[in-house]
mmCIF file of N, CA and C in Angstrom:
data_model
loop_
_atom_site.group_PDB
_atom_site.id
_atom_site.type_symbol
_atom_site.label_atom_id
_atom_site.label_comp_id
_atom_site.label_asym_id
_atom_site.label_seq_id
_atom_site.Cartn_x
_atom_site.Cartn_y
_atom_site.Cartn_z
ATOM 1 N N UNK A 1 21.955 16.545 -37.117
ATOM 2 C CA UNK A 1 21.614 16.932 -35.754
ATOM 3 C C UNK A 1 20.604 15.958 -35.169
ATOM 4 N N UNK A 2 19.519 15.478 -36.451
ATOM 5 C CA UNK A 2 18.678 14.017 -35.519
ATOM 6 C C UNK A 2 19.291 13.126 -35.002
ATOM 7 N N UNK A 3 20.046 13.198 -35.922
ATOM 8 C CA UNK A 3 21.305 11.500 -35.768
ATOM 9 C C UNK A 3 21.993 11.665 -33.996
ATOM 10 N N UNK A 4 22.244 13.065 -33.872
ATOM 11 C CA UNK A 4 22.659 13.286 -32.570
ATOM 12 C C UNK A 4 21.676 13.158 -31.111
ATOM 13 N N UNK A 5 20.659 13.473 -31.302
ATOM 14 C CA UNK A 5 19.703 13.332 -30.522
ATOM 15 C C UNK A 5 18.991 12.423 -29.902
ATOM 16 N N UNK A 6 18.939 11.269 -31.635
ATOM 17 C CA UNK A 6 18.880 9.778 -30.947
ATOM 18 C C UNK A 6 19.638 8.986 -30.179
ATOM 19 N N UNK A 7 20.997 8.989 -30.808
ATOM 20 C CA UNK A 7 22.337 8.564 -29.638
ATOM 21 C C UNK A 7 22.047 9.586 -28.812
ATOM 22 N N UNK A 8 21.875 10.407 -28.181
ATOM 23 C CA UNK A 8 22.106 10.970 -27.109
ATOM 24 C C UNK A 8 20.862 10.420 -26.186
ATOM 25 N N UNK A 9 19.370 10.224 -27.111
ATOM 26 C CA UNK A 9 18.544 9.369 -26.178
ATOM 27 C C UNK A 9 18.287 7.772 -26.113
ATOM 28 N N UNK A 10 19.609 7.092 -27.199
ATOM 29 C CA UNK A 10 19.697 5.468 -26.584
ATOM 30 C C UNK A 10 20.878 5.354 -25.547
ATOM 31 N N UNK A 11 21.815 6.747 -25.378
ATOM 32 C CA UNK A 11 22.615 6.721 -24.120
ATOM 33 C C UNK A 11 22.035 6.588 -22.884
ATOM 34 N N UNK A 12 20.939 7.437 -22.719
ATOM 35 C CA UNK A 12 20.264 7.181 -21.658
ATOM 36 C C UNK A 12 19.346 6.273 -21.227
ATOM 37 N N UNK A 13 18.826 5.481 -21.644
ATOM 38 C CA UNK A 13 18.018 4.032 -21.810
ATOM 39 C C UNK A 13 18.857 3.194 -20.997
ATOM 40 N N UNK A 14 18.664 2.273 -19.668
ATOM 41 C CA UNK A 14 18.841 1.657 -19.300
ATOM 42 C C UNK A 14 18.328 0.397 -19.993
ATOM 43 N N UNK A 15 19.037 -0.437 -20.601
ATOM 44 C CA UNK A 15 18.346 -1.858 -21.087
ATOM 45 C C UNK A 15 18.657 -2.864 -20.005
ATOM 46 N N UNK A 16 17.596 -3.060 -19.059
ATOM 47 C CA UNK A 16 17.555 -4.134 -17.531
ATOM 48 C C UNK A 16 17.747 -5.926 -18.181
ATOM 49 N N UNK A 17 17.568 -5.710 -19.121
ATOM 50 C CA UNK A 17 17.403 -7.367 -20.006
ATOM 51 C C UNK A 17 18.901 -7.415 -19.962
ATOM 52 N N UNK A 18 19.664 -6.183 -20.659
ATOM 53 C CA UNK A 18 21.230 -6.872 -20.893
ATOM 54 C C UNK A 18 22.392 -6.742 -19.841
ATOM 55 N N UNK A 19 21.892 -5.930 -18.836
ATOM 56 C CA UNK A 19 22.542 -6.085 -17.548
ATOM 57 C C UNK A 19 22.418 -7.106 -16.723
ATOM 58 N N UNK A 20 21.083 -7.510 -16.989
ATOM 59 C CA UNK A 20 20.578 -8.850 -16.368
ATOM 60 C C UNK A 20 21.921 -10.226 -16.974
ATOM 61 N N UNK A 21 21.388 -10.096 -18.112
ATOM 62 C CA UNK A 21 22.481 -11.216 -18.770
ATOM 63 C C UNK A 21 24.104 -10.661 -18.572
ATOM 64 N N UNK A 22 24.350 -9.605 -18.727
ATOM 65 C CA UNK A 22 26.036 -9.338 -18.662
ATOM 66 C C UNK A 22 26.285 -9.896 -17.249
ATOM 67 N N UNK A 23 24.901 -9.781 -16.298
ATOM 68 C CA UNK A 23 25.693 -9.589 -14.467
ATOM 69 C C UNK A 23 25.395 -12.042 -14.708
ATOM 70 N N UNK A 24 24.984 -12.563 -15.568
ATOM 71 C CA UNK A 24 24.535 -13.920 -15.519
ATOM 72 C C UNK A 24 23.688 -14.118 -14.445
ATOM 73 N N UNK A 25 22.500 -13.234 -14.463
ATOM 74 C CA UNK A 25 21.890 -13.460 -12.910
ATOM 75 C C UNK A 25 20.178 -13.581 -13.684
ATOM 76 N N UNK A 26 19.666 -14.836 -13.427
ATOM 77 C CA UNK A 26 18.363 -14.630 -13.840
ATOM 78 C C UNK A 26 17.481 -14.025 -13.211
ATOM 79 N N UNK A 27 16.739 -13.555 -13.425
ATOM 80 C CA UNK A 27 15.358 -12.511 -12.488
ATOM 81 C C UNK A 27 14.647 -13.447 -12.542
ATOM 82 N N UNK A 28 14.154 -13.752 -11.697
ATOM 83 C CA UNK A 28 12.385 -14.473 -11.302
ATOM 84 C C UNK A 28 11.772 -13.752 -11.032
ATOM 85 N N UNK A 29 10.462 -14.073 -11.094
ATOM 86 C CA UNK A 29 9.229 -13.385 -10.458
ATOM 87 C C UNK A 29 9.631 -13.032 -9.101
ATOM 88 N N UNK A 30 10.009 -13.877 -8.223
ATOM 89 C CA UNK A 30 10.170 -13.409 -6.538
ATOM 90 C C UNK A 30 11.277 -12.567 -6.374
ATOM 91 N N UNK A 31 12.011 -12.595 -7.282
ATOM 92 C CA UNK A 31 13.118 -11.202 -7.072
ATOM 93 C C UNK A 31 12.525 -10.480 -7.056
ATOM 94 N N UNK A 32 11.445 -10.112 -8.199
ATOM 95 C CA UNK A 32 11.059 -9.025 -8.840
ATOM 96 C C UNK A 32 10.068 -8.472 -7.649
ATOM 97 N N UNK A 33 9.331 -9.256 -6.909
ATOM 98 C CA UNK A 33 8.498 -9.021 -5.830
ATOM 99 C C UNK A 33 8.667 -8.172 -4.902
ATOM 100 N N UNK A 34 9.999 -8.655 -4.620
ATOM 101 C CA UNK A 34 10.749 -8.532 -3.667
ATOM 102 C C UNK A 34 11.244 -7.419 -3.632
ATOM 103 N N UNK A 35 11.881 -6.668 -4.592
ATOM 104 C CA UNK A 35 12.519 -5.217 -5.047
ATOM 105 C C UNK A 35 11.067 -4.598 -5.135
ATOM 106 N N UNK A 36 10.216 -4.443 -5.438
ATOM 107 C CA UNK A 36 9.334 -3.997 -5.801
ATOM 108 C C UNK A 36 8.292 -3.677 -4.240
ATOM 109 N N UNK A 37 8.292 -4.812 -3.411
ATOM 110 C CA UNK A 37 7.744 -4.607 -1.766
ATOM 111 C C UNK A 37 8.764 -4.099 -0.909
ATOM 112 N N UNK A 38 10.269 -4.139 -1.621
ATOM 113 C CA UNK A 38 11.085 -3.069 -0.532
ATOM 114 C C UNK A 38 11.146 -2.100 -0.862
ATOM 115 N N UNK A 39 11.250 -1.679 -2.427
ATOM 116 C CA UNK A 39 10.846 -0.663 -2.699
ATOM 117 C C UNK A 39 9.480 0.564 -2.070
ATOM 118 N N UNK A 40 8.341 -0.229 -2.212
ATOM 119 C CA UNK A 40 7.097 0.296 -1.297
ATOM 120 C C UNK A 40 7.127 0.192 -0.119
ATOM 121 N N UNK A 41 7.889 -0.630 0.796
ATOM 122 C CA UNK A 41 8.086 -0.333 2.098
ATOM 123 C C UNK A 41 9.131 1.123 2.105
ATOM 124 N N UNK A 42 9.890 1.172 1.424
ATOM 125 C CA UNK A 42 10.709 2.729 1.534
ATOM 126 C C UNK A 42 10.030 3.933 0.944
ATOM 127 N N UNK A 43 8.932 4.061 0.801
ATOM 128 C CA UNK A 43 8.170 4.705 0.250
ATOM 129 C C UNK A 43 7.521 5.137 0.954
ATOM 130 N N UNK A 44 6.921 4.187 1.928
ATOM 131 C CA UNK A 44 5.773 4.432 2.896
ATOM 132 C C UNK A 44 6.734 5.014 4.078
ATOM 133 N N UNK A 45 7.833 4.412 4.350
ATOM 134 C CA UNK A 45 8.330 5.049 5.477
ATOM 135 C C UNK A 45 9.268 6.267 5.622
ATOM 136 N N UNK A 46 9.476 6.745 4.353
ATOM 137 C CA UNK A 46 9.438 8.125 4.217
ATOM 138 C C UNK A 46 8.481 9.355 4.267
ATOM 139 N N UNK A 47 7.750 8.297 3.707
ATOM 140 C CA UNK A 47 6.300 9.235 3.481
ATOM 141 C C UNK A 47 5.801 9.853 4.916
ATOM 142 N N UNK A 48 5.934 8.435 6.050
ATOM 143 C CA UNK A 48 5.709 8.586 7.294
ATOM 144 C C UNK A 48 6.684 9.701 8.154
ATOM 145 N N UNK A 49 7.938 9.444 7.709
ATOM 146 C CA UNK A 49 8.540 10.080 8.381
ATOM 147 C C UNK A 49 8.292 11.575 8.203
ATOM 148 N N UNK A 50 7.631 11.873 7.395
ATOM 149 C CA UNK A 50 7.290 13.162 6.853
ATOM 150 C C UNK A 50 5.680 14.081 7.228
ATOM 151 N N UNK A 51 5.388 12.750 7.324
ATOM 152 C CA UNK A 51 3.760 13.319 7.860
ATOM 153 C C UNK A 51 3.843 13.171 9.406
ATOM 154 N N UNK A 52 4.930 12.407 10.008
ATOM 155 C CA UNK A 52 5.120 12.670 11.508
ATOM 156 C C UNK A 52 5.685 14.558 11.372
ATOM 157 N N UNK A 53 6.189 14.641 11.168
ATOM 158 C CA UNK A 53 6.519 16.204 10.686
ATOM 159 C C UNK A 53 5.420 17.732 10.568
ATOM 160 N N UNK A 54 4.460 17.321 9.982
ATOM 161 C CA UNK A 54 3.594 17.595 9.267
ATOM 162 C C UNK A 54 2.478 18.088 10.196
ATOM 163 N N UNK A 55 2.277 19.453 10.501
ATOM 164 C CA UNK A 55 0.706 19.757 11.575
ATOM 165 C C UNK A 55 -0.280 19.093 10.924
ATOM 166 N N UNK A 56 -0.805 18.253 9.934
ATOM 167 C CA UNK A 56 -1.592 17.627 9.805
ATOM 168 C C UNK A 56 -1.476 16.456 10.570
ATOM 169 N N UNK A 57 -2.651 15.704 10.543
ATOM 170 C CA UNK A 57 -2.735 14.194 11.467
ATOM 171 C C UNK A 57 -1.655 13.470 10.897
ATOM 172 N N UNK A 58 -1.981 12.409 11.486
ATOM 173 C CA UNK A 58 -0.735 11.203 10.177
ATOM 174 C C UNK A 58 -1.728 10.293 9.669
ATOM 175 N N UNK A 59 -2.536 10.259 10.878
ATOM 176 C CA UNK A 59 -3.983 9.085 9.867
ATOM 177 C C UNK A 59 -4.650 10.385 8.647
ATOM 178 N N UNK A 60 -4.449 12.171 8.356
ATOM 179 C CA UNK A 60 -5.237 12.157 7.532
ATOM 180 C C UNK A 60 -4.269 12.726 6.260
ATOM 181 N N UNK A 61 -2.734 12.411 6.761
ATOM 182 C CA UNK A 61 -1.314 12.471 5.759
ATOM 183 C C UNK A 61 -1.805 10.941 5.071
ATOM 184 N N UNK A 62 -1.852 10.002 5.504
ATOM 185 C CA UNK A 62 -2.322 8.530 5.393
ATOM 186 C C UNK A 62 -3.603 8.174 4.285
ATOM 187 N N UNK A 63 -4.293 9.237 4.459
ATOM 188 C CA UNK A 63 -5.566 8.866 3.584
ATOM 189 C C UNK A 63 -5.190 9.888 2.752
ATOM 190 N N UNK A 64 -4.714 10.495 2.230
ATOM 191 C CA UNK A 64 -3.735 11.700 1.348
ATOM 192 C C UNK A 64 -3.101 10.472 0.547
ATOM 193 N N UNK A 65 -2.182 9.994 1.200
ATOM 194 C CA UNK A 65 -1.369 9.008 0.186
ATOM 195 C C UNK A 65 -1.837 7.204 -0.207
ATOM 196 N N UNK A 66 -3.279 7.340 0.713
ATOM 197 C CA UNK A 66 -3.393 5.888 -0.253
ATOM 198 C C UNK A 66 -4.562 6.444 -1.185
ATOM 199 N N UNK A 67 -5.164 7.438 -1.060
ATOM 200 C CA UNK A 67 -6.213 8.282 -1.853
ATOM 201 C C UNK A 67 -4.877 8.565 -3.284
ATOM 202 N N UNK A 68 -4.107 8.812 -3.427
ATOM 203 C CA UNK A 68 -3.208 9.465 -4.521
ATOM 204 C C UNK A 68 -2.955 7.746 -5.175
ATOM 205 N N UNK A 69 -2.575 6.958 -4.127
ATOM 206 C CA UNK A 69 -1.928 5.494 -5.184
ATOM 207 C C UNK A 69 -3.311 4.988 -5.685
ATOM 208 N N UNK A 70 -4.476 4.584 -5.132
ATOM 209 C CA UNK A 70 -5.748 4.110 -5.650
ATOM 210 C C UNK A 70 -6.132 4.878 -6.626
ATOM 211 N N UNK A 71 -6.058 6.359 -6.554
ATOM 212 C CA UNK A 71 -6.316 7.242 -7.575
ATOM 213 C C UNK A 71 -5.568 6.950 -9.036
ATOM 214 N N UNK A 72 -4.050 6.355 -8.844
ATOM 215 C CA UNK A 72 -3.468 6.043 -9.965
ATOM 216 C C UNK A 72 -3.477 5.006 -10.352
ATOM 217 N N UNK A 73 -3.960 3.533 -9.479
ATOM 218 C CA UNK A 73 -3.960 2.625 -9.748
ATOM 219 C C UNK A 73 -5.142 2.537 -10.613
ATOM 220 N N UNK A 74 -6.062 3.157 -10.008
ATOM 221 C CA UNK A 74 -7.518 2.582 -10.959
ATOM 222 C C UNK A 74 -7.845 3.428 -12.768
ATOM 223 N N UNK A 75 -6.711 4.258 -12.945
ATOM 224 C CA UNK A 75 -6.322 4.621 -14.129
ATOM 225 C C UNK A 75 -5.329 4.097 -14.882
ATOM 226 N N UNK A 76 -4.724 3.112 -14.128
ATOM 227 C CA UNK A 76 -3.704 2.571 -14.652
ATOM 228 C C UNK A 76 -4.370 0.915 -15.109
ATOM 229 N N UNK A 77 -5.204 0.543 -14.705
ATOM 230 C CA UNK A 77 -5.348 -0.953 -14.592
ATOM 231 C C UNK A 77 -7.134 -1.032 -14.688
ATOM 232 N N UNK A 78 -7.615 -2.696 -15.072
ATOM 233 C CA UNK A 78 -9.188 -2.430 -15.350
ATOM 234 C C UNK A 78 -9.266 -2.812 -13.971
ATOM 235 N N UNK A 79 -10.753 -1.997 -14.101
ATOM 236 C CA UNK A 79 -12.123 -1.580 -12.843
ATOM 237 C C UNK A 79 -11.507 -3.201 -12.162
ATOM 238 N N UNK A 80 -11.930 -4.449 -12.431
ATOM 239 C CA UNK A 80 -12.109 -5.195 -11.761
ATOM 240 C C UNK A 80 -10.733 -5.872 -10.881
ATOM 241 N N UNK A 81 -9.837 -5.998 -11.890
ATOM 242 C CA UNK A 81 -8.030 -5.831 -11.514
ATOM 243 C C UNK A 81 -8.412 -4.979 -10.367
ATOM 244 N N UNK A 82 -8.791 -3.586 -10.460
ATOM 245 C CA UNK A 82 -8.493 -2.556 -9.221
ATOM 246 C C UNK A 82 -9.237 -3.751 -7.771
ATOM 247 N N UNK A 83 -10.655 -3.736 -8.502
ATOM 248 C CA UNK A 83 -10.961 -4.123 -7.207
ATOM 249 C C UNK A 83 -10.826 -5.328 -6.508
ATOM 250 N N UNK A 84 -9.885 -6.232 -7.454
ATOM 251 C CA UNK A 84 -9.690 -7.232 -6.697
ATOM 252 C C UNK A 84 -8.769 -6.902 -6.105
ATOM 253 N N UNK A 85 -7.498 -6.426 -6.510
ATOM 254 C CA UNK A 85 -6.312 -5.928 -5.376
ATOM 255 C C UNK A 85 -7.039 -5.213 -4.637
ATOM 256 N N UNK A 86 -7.542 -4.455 -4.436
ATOM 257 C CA UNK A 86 -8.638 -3.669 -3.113
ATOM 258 C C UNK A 86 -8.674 -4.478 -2.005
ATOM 259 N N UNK A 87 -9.891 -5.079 -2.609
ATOM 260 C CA UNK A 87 -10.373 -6.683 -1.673
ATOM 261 C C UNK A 87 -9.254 -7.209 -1.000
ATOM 262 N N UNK A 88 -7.834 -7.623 -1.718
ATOM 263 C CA UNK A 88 -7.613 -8.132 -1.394
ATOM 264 C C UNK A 88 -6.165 -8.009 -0.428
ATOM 265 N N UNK A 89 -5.761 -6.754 -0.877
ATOM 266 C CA UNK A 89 -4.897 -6.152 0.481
ATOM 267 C C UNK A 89 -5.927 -5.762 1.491
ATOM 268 N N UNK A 90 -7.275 -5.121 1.645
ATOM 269 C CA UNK A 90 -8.213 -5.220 2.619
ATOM 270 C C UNK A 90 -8.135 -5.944 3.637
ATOM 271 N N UNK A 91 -8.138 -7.095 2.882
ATOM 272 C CA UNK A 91 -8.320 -8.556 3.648
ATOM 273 C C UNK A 91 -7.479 -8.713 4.205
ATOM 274 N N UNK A 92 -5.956 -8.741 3.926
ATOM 275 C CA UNK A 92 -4.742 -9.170 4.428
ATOM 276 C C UNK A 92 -4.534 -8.302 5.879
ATOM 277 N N UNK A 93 -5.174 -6.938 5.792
ATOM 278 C CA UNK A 93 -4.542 -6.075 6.847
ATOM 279 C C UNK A 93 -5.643 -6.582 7.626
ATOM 280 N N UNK A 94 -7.232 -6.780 7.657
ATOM 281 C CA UNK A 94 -7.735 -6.885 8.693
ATOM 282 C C UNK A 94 -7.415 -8.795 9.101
ATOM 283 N N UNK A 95 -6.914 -10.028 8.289
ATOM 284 C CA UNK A 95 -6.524 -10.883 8.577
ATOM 285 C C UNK A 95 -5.455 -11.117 9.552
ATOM 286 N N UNK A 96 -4.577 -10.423 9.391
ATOM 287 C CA UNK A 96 -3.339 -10.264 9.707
ATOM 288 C C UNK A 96 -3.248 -9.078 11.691
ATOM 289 N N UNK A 97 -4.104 -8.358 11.385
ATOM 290 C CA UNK A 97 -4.419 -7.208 12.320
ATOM 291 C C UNK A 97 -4.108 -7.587 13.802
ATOM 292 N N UNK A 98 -4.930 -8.645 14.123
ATOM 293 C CA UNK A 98 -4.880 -9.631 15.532
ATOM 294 C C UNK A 98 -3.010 -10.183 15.783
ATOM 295 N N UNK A 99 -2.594 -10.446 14.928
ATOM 296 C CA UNK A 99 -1.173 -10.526 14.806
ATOM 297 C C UNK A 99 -0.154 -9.216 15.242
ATOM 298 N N UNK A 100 -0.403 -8.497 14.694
ATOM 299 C CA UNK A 100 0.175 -7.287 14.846
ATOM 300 C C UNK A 100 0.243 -6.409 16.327
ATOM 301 N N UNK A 101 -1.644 -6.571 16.864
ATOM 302 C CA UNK A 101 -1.703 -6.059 18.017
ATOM 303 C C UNK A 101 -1.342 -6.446 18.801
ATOM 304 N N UNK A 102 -0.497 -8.184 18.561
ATOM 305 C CA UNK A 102 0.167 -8.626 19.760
ATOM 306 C C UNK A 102 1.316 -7.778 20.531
ATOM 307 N N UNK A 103 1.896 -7.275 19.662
ATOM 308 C CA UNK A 103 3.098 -6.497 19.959
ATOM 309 C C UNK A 103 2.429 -5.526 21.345
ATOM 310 N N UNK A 104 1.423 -5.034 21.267
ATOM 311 C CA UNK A 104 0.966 -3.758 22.192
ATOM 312 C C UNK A 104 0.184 -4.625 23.129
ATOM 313 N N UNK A 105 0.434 -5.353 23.861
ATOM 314 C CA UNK A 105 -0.200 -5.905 24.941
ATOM 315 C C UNK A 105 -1.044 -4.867 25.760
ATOM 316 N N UNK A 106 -0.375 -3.652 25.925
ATOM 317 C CA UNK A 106 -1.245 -3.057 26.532
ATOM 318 C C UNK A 106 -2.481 -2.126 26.124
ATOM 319 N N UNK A 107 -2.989 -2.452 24.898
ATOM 320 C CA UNK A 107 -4.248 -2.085 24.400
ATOM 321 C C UNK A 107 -5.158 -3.077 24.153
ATOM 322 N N UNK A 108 -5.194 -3.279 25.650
ATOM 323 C CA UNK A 108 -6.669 -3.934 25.883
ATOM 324 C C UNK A 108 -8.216 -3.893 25.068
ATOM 325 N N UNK A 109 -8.596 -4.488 24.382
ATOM 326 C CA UNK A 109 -9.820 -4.447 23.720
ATOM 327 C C UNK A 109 -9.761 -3.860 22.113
ATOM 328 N N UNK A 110 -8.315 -3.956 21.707
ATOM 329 C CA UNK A 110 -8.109 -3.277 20.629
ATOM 330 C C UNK A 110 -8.112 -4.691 19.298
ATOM 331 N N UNK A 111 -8.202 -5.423 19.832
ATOM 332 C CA UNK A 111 -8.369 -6.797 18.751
ATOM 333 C C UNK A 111 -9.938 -6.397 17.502
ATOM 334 N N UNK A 112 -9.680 -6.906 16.526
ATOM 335 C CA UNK A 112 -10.957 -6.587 15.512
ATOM 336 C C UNK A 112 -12.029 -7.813 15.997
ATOM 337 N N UNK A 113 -12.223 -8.684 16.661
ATOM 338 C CA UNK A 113 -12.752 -9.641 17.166
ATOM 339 C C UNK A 113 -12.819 -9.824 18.804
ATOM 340 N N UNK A 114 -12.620 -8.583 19.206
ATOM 341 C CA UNK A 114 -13.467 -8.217 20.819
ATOM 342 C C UNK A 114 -14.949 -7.564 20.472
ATOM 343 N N UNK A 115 -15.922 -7.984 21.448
ATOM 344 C CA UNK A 115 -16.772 -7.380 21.513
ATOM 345 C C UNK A 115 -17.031 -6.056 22.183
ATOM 346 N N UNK A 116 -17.193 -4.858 21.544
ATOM 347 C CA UNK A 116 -17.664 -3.739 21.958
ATOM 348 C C UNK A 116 -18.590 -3.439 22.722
ATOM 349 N N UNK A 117 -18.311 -2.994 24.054
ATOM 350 C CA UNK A 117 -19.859 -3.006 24.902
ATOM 351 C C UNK A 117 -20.701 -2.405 24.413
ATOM 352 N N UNK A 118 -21.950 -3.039 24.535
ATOM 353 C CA UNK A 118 -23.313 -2.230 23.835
ATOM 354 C C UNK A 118 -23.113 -2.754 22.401
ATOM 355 N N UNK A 119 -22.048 -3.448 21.569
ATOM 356 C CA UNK A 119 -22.728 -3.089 20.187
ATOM 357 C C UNK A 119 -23.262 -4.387 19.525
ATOM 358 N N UNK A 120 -23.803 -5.700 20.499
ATOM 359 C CA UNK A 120 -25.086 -6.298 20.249
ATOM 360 C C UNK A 120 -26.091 -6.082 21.555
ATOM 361 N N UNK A 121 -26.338 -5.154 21.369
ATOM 362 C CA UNK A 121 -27.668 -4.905 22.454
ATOM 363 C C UNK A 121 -28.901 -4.604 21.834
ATOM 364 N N UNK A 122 -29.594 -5.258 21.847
ATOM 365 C CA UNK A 122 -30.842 -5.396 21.133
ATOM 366 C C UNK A 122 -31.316 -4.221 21.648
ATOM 367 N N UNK A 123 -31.700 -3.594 19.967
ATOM 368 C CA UNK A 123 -32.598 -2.149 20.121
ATOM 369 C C UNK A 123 -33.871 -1.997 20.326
ATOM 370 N N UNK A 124 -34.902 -1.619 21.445
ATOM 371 C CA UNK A 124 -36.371 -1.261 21.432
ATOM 372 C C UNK A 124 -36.960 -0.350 20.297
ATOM 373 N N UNK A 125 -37.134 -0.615 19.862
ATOM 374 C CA UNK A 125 -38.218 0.055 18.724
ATOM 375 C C UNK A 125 -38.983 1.778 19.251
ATOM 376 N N UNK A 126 -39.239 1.266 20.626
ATOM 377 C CA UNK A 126 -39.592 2.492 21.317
ATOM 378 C C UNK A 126 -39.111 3.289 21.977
ATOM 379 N N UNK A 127 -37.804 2.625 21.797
ATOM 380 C CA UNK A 127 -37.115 4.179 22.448
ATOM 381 C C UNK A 127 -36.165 4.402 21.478
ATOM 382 N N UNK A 128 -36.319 5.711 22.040
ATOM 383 C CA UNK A 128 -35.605 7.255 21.133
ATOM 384 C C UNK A 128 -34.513 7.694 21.944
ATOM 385 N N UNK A 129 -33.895 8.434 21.015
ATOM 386 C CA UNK A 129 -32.181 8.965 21.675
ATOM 387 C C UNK A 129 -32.790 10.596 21.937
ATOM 388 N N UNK A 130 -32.617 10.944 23.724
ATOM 389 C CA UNK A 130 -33.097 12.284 23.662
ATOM 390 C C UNK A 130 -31.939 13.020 24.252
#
């Protein structure tokens, strides 16, 4: 009856190495990227489509689901690994950001590199907020 159990669980084992070779198709790294960022793009836009749904916000459906992947990432991988991917998708979205808002021409002042009225206005020491 073991004997049965094991064939019944190397039936189910996908081996990706020998499909790879039966289909003669080598995997690279950028395939692999690639399945892997369309993959997470279909992820996220389900996710979205769902928290549009949802009487909750979508920005606080949004911090729900990158709170759950950071939560697994930083158990999955070391402290510093975490925080360099942190840093460094961080970076990309506020790099990238000015790009994006092109699309919405009509949100004026919405660039991360407009100045906010008032927010270099030199503060008096002596005055108080009443």
């Amino acid at each position: 009856m073991s004997d049965k159990k094991n064939k019944d669980k190397k039936n189910n084992i996908l081996n990706f190495v020998n499909k790879s070779k039966e289909n003669k198709k080598i995997q690279t790294e950028d395939d692999e990227f690639k399945r892997m960022d369309a993959l997470a793009k279909e992820l996220v836009d389900v996710y979205y489509k769902a928290s549009k749904k949802s009487f909750l916000s979508v920005g606080y459906c949004f911090y729900l689901f990158i709170y759950r992947v950071l939560q697994m990432m930083i158990a999955q991988i070391s402290f510093p690994l975490y925080r360099y991917y942190y840093r460094y998708a961080s970076k990309q979205i506020l790099e990238n950001y000015d790009e994006w808002i092109k699309e919405y021409k009509d949100w004026d002042g919405a660039s991360v590199n407009d100045k906010v009225e008032g927010a270099n206005k030199p503060q008096d020491e002596n005055e108080t907020i009443h």
